[in-house]
PDB file of C-alpha atoms in Angstrom:
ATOM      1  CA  UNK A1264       0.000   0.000   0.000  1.00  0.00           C
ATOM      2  CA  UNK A1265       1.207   3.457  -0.432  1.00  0.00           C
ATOM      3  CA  UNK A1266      -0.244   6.568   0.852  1.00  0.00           C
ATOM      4  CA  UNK A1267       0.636  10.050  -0.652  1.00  0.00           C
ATOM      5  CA  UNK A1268       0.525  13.310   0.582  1.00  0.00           C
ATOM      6  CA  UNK A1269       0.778  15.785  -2.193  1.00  0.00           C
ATOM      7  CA  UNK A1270       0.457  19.879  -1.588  1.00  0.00           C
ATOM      8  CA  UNK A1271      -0.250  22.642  -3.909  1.00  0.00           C
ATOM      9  CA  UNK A1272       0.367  26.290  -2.740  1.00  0.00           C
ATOM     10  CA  UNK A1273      -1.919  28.419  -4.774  1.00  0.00           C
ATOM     11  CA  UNK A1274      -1.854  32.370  -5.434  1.00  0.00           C
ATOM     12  CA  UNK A1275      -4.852  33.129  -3.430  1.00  0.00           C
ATOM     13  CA  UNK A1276      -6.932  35.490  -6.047  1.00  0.00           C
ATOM     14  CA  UNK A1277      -6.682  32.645  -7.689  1.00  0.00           C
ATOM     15  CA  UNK A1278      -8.353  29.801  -5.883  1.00  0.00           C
ATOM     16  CA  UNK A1279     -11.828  30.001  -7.427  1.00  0.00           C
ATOM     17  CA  UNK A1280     -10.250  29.684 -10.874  1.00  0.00           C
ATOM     18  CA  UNK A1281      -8.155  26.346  -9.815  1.00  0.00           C
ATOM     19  CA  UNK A1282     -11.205  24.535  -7.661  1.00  0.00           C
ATOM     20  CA  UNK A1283     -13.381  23.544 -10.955  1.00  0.00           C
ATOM     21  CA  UNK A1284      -9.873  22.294 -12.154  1.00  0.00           C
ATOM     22  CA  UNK A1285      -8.976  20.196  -8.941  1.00  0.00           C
ATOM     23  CA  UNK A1286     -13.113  19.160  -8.704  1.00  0.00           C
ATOM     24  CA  UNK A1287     -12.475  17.316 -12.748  1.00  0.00           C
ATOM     25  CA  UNK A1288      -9.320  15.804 -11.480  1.00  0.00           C
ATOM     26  CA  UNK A1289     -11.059  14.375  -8.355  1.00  0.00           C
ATOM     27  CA  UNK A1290     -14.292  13.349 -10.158  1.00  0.00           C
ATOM     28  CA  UNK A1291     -11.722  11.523 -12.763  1.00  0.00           C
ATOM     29  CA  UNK A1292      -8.946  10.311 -10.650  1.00  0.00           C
ATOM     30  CA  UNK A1293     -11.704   8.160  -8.226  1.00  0.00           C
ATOM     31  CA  UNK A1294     -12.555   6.398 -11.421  1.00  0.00           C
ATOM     32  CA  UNK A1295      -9.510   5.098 -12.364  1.00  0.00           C
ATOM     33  CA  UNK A1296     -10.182   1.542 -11.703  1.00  0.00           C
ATOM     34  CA  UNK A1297      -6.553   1.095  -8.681  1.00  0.00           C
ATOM     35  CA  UNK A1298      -7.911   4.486  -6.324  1.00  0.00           C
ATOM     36  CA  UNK A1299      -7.909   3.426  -3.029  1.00  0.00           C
ATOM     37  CA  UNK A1300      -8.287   7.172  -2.082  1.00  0.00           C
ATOM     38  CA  UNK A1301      -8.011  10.457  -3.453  1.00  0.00           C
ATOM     39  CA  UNK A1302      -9.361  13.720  -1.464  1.00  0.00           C
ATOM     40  CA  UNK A1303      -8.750  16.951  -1.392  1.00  0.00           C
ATOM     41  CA  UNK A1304      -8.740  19.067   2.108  1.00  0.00           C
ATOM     42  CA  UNK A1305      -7.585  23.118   2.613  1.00  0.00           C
ATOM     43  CA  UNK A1306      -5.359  24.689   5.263  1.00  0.00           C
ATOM     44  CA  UNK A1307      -7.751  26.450   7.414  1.00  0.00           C
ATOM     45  CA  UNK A1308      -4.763  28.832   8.258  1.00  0.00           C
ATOM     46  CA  UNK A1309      -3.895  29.269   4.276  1.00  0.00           C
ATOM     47  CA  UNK A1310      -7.067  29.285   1.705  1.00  0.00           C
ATOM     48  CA  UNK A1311      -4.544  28.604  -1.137  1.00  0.00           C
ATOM     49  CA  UNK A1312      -2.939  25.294   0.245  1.00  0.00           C
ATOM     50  CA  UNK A1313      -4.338  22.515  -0.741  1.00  0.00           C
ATOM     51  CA  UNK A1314      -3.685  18.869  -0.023  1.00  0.00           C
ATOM     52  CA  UNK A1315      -4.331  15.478  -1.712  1.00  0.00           C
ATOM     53  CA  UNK A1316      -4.378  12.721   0.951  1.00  0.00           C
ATOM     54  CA  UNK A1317      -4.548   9.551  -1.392  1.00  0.00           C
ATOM     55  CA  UNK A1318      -4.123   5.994  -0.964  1.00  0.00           C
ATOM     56  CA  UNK A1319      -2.658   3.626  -4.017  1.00  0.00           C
ATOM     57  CA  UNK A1320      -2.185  -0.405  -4.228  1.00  0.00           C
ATOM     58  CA  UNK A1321       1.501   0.540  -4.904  1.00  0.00           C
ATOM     59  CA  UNK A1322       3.822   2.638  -7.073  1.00  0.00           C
ATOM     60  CA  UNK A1323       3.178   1.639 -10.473  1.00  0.00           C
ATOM     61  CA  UNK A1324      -0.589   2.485  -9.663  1.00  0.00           C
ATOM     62  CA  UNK A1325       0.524   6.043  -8.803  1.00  0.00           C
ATOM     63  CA  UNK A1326       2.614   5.986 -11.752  1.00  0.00           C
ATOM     64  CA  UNK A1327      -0.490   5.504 -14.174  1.00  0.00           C
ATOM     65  CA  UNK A1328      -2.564   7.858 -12.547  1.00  0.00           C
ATOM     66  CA  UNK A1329       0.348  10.352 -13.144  1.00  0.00           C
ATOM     67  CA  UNK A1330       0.322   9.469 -16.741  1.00  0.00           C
ATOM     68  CA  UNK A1331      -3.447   9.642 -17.005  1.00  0.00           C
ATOM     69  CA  UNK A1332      -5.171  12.225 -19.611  1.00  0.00           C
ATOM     70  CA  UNK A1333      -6.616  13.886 -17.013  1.00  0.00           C
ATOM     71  CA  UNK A1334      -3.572  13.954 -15.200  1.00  0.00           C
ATOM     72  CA  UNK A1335      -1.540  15.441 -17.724  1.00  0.00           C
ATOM     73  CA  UNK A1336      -3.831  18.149 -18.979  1.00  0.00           C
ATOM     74  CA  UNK A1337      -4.975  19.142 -15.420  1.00  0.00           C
ATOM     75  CA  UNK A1338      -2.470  19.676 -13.416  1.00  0.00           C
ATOM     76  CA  UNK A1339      -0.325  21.863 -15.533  1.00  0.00           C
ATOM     77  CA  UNK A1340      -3.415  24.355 -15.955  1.00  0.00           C
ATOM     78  CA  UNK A1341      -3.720  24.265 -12.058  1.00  0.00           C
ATOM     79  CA  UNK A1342       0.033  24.514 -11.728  1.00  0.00           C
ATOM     80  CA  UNK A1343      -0.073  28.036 -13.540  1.00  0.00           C
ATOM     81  CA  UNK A1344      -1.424  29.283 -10.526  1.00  0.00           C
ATOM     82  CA  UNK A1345       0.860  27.987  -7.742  1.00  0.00           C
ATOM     83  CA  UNK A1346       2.854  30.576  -5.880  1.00  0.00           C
ATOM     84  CA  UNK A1347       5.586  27.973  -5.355  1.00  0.00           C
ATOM     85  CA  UNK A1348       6.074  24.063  -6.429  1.00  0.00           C
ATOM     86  CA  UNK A1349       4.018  21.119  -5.382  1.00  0.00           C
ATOM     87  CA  UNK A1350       5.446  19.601  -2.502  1.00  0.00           C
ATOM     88  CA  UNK A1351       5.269  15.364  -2.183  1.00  0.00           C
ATOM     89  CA  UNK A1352       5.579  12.802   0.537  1.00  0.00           C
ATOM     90  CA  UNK A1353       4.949   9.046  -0.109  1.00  0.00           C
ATOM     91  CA  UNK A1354       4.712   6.357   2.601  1.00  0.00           C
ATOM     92  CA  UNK A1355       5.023   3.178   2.260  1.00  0.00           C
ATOM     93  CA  UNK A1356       3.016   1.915   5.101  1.00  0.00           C
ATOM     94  CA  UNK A1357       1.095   2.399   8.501  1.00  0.00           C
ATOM     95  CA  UNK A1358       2.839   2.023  11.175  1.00  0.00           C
ATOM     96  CA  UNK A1359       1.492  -1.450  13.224  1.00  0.00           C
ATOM     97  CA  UNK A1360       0.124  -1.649  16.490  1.00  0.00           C
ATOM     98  CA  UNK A1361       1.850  -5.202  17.091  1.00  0.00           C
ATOM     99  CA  UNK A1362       5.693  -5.225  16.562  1.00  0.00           C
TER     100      UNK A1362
ATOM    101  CA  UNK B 597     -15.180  17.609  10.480  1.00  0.00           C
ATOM    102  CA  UNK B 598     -11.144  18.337  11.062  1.00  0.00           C
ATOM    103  CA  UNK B 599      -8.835  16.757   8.754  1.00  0.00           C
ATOM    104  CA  UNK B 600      -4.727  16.778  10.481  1.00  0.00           C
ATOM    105  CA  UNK B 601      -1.666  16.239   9.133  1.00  0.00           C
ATOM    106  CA  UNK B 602       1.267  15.995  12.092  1.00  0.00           C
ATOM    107  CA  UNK B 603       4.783  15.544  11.187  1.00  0.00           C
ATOM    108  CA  UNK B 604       7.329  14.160  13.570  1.00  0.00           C
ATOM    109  CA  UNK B 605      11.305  14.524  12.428  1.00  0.00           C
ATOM    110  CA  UNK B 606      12.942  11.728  14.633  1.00  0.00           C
ATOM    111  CA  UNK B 607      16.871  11.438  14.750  1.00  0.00           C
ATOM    112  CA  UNK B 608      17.159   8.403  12.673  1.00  0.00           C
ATOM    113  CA  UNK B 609      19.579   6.214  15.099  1.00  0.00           C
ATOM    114  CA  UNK B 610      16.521   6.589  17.623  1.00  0.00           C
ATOM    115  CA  UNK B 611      13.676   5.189  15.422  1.00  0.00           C
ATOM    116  CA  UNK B 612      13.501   2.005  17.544  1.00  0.00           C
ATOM    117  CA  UNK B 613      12.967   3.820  20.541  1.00  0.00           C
ATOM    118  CA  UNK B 614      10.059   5.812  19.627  1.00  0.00           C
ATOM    119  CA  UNK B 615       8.093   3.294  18.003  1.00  0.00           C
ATOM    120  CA  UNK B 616       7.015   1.688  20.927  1.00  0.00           C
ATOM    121  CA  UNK B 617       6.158   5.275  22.295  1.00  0.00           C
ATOM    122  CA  UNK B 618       3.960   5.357  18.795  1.00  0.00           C
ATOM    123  CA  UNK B 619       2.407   2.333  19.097  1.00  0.00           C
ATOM    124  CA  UNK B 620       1.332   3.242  22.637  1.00  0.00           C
ATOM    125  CA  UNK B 621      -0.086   6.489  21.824  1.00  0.00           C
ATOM    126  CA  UNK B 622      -2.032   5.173  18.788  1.00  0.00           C
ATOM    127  CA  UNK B 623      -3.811   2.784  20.985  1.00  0.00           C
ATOM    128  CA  UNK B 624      -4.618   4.847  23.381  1.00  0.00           C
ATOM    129  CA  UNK B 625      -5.727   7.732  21.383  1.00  0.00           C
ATOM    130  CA  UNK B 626      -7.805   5.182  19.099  1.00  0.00           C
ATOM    131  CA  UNK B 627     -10.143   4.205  22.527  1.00  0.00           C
ATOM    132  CA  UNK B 628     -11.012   8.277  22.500  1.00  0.00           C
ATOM    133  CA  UNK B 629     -14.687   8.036  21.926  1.00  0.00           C
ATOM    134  CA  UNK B 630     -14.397  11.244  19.799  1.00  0.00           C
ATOM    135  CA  UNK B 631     -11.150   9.648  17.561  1.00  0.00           C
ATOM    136  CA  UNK B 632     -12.623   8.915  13.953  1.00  0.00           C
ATOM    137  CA  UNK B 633      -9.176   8.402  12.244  1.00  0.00           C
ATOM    138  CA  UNK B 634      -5.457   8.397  13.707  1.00  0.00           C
ATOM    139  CA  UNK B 635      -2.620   6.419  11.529  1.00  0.00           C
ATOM    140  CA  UNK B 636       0.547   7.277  11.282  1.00  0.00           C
ATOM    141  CA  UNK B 637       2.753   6.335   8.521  1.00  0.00           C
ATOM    142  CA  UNK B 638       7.066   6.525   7.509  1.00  0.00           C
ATOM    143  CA  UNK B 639       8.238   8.508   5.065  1.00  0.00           C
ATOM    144  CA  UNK B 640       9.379   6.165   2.469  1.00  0.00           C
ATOM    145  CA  UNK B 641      12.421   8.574   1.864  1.00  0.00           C
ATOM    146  CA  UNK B 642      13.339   9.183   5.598  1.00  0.00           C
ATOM    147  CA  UNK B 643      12.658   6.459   8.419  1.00  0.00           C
ATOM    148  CA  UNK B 644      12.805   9.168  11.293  1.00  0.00           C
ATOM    149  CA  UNK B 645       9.992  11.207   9.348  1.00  0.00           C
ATOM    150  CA  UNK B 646       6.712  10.052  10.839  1.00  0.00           C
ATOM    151  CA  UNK B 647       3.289  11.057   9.660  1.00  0.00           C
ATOM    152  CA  UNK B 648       0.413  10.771  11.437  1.00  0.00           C
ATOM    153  CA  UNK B 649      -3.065  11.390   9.201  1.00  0.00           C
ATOM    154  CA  UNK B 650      -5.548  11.944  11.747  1.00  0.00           C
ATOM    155  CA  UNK B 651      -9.367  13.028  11.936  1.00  0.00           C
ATOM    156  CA  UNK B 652     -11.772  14.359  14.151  1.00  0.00           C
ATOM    157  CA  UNK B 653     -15.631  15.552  14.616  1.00  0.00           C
ATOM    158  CA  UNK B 654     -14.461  19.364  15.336  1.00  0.00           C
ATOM    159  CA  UNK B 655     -11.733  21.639  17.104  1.00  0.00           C
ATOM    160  CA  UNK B 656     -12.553  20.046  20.409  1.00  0.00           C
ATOM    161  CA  UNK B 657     -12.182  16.863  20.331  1.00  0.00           C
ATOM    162  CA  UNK B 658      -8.795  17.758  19.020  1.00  0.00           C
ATOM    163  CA  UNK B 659      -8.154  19.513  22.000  1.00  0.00           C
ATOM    164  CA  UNK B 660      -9.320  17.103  24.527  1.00  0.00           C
ATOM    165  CA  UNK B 661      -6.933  14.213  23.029  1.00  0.00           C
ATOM    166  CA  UNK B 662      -4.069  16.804  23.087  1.00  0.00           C
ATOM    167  CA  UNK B 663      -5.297  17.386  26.938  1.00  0.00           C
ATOM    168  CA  UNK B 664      -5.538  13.107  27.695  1.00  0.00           C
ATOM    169  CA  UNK B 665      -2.626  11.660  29.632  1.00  0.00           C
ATOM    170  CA  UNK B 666      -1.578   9.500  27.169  1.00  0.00           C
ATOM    171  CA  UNK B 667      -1.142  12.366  24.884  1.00  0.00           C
ATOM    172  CA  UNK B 668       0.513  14.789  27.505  1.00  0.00           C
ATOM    173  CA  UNK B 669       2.670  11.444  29.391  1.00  0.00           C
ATOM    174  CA  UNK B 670       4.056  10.032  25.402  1.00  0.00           C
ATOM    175  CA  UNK B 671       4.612  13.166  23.270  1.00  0.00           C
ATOM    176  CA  UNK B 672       7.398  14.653  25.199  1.00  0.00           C
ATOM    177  CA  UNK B 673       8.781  11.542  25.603  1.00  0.00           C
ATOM    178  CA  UNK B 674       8.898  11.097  21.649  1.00  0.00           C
ATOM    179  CA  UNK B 675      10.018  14.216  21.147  1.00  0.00           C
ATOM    180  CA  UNK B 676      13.190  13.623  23.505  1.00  0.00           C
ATOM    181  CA  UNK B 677      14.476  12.010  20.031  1.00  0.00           C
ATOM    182  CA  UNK B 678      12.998  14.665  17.864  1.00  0.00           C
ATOM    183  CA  UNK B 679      15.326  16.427  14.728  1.00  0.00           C
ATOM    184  CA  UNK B 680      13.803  19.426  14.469  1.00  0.00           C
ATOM    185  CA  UNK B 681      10.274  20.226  15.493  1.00  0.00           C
ATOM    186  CA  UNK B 682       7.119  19.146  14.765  1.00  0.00           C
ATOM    187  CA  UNK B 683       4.686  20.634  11.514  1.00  0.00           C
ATOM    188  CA  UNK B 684       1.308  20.674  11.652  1.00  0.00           C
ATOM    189  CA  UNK B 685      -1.702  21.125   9.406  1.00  0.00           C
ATOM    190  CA  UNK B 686      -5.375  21.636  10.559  1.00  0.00           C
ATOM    191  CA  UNK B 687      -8.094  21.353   7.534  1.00  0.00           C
ATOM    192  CA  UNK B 688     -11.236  22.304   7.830  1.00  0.00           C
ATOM    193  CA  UNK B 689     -12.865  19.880   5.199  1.00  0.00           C
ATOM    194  CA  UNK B 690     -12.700  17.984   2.099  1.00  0.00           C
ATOM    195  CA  UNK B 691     -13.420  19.952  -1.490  1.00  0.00           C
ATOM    196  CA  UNK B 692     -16.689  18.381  -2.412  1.00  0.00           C
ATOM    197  CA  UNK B 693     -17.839  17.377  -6.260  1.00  0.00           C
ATOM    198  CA  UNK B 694     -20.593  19.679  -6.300  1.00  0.00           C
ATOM    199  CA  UNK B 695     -20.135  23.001  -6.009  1.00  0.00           C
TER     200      UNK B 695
END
């Protein structure tokens, strides 16, 4: 299993251009047929950061949804708006309650 | 609903001794009546990077686990080993489909 955490810091005059942009990519993304998860939450300190918590079988899952149509014409339209890059962490696990 | 990311930087050559301080805590803090979601995951990049995804009905419930003994006994104790200090991020709800 892998679990992603992936931010976008957006300019904020421009958040009400990017959300019908991030609401396709959601809409599309849960269809892909290997989405475990795949929502998208706000800072309530920082209207223009968002953040993907998603959950994928494994890499090569990921991988295709990065290489996806909508992948490839979406987020480069929503990445004309970010005040800095896209920042990424993937885990490769929960952490057990038994050792 | 609250959505929270909390990111732990543990010095890597103490990564044994804080995972039994982890598993501890999660248990605890997954008895809280109030606890809908609290996993925490590794950075797949960096071992001493912990995540924890967590979520809860509203601001308070929040605060009362960050009030409960288990919380107040186990997080200085983790963060005896801590890199650098912890980030957090509070979000106030997922981006819906519908607009």
């Amino acid at each position: 299993m892998l679990k992603v955490i992936a931010e976008d810091f957006i300019k904020p005059e421009f958040v009400d251009v990017v959300l019908p942009l991030y609401r396709e990519l959601i809409a599309a993304t849960k269809k892909e047929p290997l989405c475990i998860a795949y929502d998208l939450y706000r800072d309530e300190k920082d209207p223009g950061h968002f953040i993907f918590i998603e959950e994928w079988p494994d890499r090569a899952a990921l991988d295709a949804h990065c290489a996806s149509e909508h992948f490839t014409r979406l987020v480069p339209l929503i990445d004309q708006y970010a005040r800095k890059a896209a920042q990424y962490i993937l885990m490769d696990g929960r952490v057990k309650l038994e050792r």
